[in-house]
Coordinates of C-alpha atoms and ligand atoms in Angstrom, one line a residue:
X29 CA 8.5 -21.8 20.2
X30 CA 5.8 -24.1 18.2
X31 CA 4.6 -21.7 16.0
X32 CA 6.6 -19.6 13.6
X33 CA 6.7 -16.1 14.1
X34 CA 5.6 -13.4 11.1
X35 CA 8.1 -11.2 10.3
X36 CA 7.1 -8.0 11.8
X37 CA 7.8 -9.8 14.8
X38 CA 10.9 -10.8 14.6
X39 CA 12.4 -7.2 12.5
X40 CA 13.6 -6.0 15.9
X41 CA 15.6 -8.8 17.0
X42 CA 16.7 -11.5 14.1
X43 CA 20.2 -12.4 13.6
X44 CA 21.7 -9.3 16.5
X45 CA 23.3 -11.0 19.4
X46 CA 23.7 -8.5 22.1
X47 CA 26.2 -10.4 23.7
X48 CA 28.7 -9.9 20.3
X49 CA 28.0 -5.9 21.0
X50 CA 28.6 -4.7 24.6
X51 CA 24.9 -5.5 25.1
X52 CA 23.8 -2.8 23.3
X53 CA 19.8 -3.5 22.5
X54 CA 20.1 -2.2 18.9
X55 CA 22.6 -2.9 16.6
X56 CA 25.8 -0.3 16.5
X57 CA 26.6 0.7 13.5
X58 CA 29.9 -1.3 12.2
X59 CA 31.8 2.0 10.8
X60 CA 34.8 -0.2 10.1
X61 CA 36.3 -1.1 6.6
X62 CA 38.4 -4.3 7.9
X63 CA 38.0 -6.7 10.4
X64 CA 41.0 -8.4 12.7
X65 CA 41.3 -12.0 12.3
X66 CA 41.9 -13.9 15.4
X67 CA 44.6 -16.1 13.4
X68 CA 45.8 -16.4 10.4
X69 CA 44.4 -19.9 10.0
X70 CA 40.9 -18.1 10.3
X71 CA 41.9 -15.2 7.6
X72 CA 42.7 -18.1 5.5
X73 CA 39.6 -19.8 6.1
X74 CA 37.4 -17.0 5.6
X75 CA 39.0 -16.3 2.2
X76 CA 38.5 -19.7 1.2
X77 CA 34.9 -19.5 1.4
X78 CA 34.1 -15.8 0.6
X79 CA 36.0 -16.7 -2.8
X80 CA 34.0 -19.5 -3.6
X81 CA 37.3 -22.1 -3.3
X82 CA 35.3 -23.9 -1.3
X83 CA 31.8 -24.2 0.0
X84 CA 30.6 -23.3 4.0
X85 CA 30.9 -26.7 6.4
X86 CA 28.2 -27.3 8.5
X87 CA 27.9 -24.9 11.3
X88 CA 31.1 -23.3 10.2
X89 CA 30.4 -19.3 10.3
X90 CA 31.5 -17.0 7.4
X91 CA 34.5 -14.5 9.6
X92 CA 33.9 -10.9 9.1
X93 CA 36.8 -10.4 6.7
X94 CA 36.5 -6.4 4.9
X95 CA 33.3 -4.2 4.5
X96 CA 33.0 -4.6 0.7
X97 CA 32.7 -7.9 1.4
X98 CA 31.0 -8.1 4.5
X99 CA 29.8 -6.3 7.2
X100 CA 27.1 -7.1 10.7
X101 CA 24.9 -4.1 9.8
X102 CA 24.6 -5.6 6.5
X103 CA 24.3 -9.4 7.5
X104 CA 21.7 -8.5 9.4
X105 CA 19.5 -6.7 7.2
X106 CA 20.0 -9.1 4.9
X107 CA 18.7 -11.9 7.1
X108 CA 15.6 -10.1 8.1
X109 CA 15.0 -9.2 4.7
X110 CA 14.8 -12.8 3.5
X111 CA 11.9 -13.3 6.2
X112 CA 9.1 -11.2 4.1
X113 CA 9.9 -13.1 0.9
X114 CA 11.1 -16.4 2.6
X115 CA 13.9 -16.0 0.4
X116 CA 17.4 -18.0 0.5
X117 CA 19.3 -15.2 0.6
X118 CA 19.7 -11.5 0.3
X119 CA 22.3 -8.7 -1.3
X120 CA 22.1 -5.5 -0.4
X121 CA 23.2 -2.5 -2.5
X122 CA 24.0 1.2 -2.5
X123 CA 20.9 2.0 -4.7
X124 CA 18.1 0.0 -6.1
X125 CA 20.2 1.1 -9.9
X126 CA 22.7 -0.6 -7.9
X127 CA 20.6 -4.2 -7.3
X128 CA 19.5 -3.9 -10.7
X129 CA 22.4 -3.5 -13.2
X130 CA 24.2 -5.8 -10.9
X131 CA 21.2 -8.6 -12.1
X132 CA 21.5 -7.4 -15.6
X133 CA 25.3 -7.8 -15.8
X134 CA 25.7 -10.9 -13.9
X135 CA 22.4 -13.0 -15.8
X136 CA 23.7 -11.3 -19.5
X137 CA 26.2 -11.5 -21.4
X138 CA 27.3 -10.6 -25.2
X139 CA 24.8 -11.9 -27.9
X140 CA 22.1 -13.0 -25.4
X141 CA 18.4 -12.0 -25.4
X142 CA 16.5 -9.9 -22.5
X143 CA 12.8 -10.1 -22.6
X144 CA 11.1 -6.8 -20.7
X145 CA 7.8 -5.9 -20.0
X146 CA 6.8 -2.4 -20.5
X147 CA 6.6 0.4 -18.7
X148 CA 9.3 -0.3 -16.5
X149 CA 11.0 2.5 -14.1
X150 CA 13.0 5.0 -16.2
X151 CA 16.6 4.2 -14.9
X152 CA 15.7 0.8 -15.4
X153 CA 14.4 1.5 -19.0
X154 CA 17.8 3.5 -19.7
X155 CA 20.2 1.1 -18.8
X156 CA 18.1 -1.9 -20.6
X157 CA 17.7 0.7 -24.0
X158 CA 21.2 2.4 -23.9
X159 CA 24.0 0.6 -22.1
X160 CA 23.0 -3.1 -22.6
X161 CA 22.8 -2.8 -26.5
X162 CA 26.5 -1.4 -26.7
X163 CA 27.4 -4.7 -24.5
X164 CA 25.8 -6.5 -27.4
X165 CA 23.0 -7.4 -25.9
X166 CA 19.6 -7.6 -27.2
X167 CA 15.9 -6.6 -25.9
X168 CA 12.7 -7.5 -26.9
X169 CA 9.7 -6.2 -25.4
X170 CA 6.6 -6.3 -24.6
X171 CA 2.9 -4.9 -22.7
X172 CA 0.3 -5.3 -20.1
X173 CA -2.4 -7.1 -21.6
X174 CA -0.7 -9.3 -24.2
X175 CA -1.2 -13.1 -24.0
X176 CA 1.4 -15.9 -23.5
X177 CA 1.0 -16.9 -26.8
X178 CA 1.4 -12.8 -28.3
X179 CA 4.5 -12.4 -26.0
X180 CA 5.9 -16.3 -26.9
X181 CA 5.7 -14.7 -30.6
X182 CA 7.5 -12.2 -29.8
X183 CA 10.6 -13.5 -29.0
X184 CA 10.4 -16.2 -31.9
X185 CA 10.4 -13.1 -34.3
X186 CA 13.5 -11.3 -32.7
X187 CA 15.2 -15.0 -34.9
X188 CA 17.2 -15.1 -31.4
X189 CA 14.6 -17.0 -29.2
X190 CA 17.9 -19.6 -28.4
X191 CA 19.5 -16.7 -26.8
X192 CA 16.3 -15.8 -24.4
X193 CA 18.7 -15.8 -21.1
X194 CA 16.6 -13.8 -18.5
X195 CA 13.1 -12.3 -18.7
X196 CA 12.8 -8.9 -16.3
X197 CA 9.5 -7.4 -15.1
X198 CA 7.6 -4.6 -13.2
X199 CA 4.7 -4.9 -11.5
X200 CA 2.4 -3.1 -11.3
X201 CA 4.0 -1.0 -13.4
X202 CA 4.1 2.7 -12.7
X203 CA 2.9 4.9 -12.7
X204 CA -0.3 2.9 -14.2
X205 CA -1.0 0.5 -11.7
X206 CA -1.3 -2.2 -14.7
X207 CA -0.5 -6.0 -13.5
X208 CA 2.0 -8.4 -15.2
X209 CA 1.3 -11.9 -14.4
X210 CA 4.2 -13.4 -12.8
X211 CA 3.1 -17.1 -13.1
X212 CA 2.7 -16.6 -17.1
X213 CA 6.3 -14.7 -17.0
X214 CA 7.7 -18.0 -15.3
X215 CA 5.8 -20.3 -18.0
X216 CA 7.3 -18.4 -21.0
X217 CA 10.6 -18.6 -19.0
X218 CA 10.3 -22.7 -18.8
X219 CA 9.0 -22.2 -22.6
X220 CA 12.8 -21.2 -23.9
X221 CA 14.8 -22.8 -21.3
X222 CA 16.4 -25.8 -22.4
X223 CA 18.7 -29.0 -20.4
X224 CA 21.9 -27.0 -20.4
X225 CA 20.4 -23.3 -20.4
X226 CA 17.8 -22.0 -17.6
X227 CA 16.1 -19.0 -18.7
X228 CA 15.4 -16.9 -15.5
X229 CA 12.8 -14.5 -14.6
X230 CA 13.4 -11.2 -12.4
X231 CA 11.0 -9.0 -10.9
X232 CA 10.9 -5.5 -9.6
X233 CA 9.0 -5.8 -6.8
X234 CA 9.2 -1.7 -5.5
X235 CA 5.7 -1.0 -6.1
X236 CA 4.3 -3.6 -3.7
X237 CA 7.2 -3.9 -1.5
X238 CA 8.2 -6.7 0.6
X239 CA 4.8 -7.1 2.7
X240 CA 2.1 -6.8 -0.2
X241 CA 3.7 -9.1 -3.2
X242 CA 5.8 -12.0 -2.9
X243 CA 7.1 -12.9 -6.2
X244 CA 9.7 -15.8 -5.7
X245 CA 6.0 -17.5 -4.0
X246 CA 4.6 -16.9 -7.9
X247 CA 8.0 -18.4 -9.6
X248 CA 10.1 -15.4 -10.1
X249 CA 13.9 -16.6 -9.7
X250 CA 14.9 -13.3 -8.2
X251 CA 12.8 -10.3 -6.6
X252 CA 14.6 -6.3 -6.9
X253 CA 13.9 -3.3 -4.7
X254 CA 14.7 0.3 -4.9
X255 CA 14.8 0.0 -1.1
X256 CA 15.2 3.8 -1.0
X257 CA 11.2 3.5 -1.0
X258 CA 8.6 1.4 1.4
X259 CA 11.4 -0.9 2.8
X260 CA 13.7 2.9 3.7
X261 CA 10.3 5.0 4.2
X262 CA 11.1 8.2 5.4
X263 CA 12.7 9.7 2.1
X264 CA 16.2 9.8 3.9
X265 CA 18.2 6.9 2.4
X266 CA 19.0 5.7 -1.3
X267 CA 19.2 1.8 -1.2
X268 CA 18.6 -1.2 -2.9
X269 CA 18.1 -5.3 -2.2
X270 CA 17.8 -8.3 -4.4
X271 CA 16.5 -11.8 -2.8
X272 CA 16.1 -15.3 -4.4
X273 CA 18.5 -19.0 -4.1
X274 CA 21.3 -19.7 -2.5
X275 CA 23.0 -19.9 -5.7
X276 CA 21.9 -17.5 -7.9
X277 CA 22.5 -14.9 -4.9
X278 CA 25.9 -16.2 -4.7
X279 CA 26.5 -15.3 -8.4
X280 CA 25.1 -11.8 -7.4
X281 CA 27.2 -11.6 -4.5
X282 CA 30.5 -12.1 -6.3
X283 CA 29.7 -9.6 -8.7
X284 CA 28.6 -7.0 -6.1
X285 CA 31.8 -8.0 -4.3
X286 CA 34.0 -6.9 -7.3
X287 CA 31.6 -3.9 -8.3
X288 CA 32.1 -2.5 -5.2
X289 CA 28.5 -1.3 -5.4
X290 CA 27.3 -2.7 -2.0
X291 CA 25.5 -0.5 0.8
X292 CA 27.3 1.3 3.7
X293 CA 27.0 -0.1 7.3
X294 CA 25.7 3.3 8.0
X295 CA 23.1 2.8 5.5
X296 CA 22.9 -0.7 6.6
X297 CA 21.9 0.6 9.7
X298 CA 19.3 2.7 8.9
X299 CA 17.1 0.5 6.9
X300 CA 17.5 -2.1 10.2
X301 CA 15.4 0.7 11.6
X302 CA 13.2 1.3 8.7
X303 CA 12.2 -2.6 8.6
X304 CA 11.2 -2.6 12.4
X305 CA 8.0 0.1 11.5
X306 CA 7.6 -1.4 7.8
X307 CA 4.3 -3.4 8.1
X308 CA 2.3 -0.6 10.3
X309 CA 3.6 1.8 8.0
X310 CA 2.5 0.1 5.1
X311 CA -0.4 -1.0 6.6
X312 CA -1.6 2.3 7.0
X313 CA -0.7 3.7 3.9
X314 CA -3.0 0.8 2.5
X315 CA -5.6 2.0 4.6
X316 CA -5.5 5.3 3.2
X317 CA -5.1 5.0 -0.1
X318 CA -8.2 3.0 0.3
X319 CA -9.7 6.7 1.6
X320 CA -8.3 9.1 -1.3
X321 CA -9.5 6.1 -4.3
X322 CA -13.0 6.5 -3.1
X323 CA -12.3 10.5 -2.9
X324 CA -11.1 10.6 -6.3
X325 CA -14.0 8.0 -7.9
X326 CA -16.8 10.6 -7.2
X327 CA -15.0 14.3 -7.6
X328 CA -16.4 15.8 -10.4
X329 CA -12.4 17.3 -11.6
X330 CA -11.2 13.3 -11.6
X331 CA -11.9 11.5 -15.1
X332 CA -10.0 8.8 -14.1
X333 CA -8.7 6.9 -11.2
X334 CA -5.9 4.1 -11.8
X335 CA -6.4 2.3 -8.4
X336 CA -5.9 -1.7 -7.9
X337 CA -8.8 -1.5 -5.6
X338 CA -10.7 -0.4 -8.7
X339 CA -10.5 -3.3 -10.8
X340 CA -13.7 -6.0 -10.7
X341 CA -14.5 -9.0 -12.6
X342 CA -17.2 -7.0 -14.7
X343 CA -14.9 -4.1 -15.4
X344 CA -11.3 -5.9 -16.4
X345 CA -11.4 -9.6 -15.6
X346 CA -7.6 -10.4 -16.4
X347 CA -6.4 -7.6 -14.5
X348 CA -8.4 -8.5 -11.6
X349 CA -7.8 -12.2 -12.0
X350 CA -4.0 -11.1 -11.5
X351 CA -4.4 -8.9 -9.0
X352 CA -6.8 -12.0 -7.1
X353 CA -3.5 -14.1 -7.6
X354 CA -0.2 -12.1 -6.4
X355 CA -1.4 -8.7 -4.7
X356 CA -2.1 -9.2 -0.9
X357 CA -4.1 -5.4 -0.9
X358 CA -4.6 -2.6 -3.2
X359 CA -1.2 -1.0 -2.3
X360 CA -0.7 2.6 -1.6
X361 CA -0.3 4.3 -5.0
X362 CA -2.8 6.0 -6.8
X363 CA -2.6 7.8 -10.1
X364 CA -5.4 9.5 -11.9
X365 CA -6.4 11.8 -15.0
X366 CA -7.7 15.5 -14.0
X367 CA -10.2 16.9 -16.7
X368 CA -8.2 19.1 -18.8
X369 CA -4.1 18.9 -19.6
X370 CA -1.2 20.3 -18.6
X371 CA -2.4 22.8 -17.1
X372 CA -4.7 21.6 -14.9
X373 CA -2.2 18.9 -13.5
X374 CA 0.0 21.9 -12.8
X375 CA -2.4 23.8 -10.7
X376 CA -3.5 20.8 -9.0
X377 CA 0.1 19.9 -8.0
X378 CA 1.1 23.7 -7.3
X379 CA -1.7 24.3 -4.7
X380 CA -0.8 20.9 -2.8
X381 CA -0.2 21.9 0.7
X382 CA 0.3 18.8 3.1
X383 CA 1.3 16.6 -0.2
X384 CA 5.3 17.4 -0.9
X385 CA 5.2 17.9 -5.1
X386 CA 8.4 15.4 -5.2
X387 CA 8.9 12.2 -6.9
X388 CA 9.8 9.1 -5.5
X389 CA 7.4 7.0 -3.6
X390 CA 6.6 5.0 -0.5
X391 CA 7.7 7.1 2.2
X392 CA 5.9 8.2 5.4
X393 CA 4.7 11.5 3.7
X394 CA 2.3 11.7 0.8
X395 CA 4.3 12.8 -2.6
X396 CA 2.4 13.8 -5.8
X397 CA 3.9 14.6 -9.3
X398 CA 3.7 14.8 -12.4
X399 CA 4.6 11.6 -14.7
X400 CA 4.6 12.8 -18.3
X401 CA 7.1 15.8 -17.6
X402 CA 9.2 14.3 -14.5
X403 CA 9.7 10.2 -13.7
X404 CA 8.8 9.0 -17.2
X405 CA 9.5 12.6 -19.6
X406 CA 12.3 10.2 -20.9
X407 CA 9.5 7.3 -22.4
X408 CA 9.0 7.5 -26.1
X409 CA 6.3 9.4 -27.0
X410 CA 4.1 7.1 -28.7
X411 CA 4.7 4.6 -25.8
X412 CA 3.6 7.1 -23.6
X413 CA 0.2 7.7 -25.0
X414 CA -0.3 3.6 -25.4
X415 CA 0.1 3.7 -22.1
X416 CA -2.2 6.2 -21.3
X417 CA 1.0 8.4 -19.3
X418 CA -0.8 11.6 -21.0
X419 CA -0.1 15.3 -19.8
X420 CA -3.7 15.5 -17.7
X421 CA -2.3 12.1 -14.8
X422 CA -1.0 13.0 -11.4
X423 CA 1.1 10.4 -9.4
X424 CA 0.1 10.2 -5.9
X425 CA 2.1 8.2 -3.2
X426 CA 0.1 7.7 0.1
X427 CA 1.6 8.3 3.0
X428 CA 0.7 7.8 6.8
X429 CA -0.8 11.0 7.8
X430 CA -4.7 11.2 8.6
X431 CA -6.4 10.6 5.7
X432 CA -8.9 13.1 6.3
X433 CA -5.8 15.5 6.1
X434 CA -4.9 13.8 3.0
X435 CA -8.3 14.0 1.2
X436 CA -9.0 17.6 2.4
X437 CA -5.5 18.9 0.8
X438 CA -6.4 17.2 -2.8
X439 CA -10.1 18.6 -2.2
X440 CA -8.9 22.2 -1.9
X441 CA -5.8 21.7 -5.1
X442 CA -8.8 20.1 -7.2
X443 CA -10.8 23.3 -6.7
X444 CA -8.2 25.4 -7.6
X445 CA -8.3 24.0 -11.5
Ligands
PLP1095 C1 13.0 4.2 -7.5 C2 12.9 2.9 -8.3 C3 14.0 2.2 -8.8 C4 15.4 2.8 -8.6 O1 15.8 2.8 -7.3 P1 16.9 3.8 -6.7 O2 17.0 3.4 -5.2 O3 16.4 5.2 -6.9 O4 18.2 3.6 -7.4 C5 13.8 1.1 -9.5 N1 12.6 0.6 -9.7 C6 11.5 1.2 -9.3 C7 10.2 0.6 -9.5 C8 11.6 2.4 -8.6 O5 10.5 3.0 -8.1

């Protein structure tokens, strides 16, 4: 074959051999928890390099050796996932928590520094906020909009700049939409790294999944997925992935190893199913969230419409520049303000029909909710406001239904206000 083949080609077939299987077209699902060595010279072998005593020879394959370790349902996944981010190598987990603190453990330790960007996802915000700190280690923050230079004098003030040991950001952050720029994260990263400590930079990469934002492309050293949304899809599986280099995976690896915190084959296996529909799915959710934006810009109930198909050079040049930069399309999540409060976001959401009043996001069917009470009731209140996450906004996550079905079902909750 000359030319290289996209991805959504190859998510049915890459890295399944048949033959290995009885023949079977799809992968089984490996519900096994230990595989038999063909001799004990191979056991010994295997252990040697799944332990890190000693690195993989050329051509030499890593045995199957025990499912916390390593399993063909995930082996596979993991290769196809590398092929959307052209990643090195991939871990993945029981939950995206799971990828997450898994990072944070493994890149921290007592006394460092983590930088964050703000809003990030609520568990994620938790874990940085309340378990890190009894750890002993310390977080300084900051928000959309500030410059290199702000953010650079931010961590100078924190008098702990030398201890900067990984910077971790969301974007876009929800449920605003507002873009971090991952090439000026990377450049504050170099900033405080120094010859014997590398300062790295990890991205949460759930709102644009795997097919609309590559972030390793834009320097990040790592890239983190709730897979549980676009990459799973159909609101039936709680996973997680992390992708970046051969050797920072490797530290992740050993620390997932010992955790225990990997996926299931049977979860393994579903998200091999999930990936094969990914791109139309998400295709199509692009498409009509595209639909509902220009909906919600001209109804009369809508003061505000956080869309990334909204920004322009006139109206917010730096978030469009961004946008211009890492964001191959709008992406299919769309929050806005309804004229009023509480109230008024309640009645919208309550008289949804089609649109399932859940959170979570991504999946085949459209979800709506309600941020300031639900996914981010837990963000401090002044935080909140600053970033606009005010009683009167409505999450909506677009799925794959007709978007004339879509549009009609916000139409009639917007009249009921
Ligand atoms: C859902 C989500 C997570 C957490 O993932 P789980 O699979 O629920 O553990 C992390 N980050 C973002 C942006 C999310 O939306």
């Amino acid at each position: 074959m000359s030319k290289k083949m996209k991805p959504e080609s190859l998510m049915m077939s890459y890295g399944y051999k048949p033959e290995l299987s009885e023949g079977a077209v799809k992968c089984p699902i490996f519900q096994t928890s230990t595989f038999v060595f063909k001799s004990a010279e191979d056991g010994k072998a295997f252990f040697e390099v799944a332990y890190g005593l000693r690195s993989q020879q050329e051509g030499e394959e890593l045995g199957l050796i025990y499912s916390r370790i390593n399993n063909p349902d995930l082996e596979i996944l993991e290769n196809r996932l590398t092929l959307w981010d052209e990643a090195e190598d991939c871990a993945v987990f029981e939950s995206g928590m799971a990828a997450i603190t898994t990072v944070l453990l493994e890149f921290l330790k007592p006394g460092d520094l983590l930088l964050i960007s703000n809003p990030l996802y609520g568990g994620s915000d938790h874990f940085i906020k309340k378990v890190l700190p009894k750890f002993g280690v310390h977080v300084a923050q900051f928000r959309v909009g500030q410059t290199k230079d702000e953010i650079i004098q931010i961590v100078n003030k924190t008098g702990k700049a030398d201890k900067l040991a990984l910077i971790y950001i969301e974007t876009p952050a929800n449920p605003t939409n507002d873009l971090i720029d991952i090439e000026v994260s990377k450049e504050i990263a170099k900033h405080f790294s120094t010859t014997d400590k590398e300062v790295y930079l990890a991205v949460d990469n759930t709102y644009m999944g795997p097919v609309w934002q590559h972030p390793l492309k834009h320097g990040a050293d790592l890239v983190l997925y709730s897979a549980t949304k676009y990459i799973g899809g159909h609101s039936d599986v709680i996973a997680g992935a992390c992708l970046g280099s051969k050797s920072l995976m490797s530290r992740v690896k050993a620390l997932r190893t010992f955790l225990g915190n990997m996926a299931s084959p049977h979860t393994g296996w579903l998200l091999l199913r999930s990936l094969e529909t990914l791109k139309v799915r998400m295709d199509a959710q692009a498409m009509n969230a595209q639909k509902v934006a220009e909906f919600l810009n001209q109804h009369p109930k809508v003061e505000k419409v956080y869309y990334l198909g909204n920004l322009t050079e006139e109206n917010n040049p730096a978030q469009f520049n961004i946008k211009q930069k890492q964001c191959l399309t709008n992406g299919g999540m769309i929050s806005f303000d309804v004229k009023g409060g509480e109230k008024e976001a309640f009645a919208f959401l309550n008289s949804l029909k089609l649109i399932k009043l859940a959170v979570s996001l991504g999946s085949t069917e459209s979800l709506a909710e309600h941020p300031a009470t639900m996914t981010h009731v837990d963000v401090d209140t002044a935080l909140k406001k600053e970033l606009s996450i005010t009683e009167k906004m409505i999450r909506l996550s677009i799925g794959v239904e007709y978007y004339e079905d879509i549009i009609q079902d916000i139409a009639h909750a917007l009249e009921k206000i």
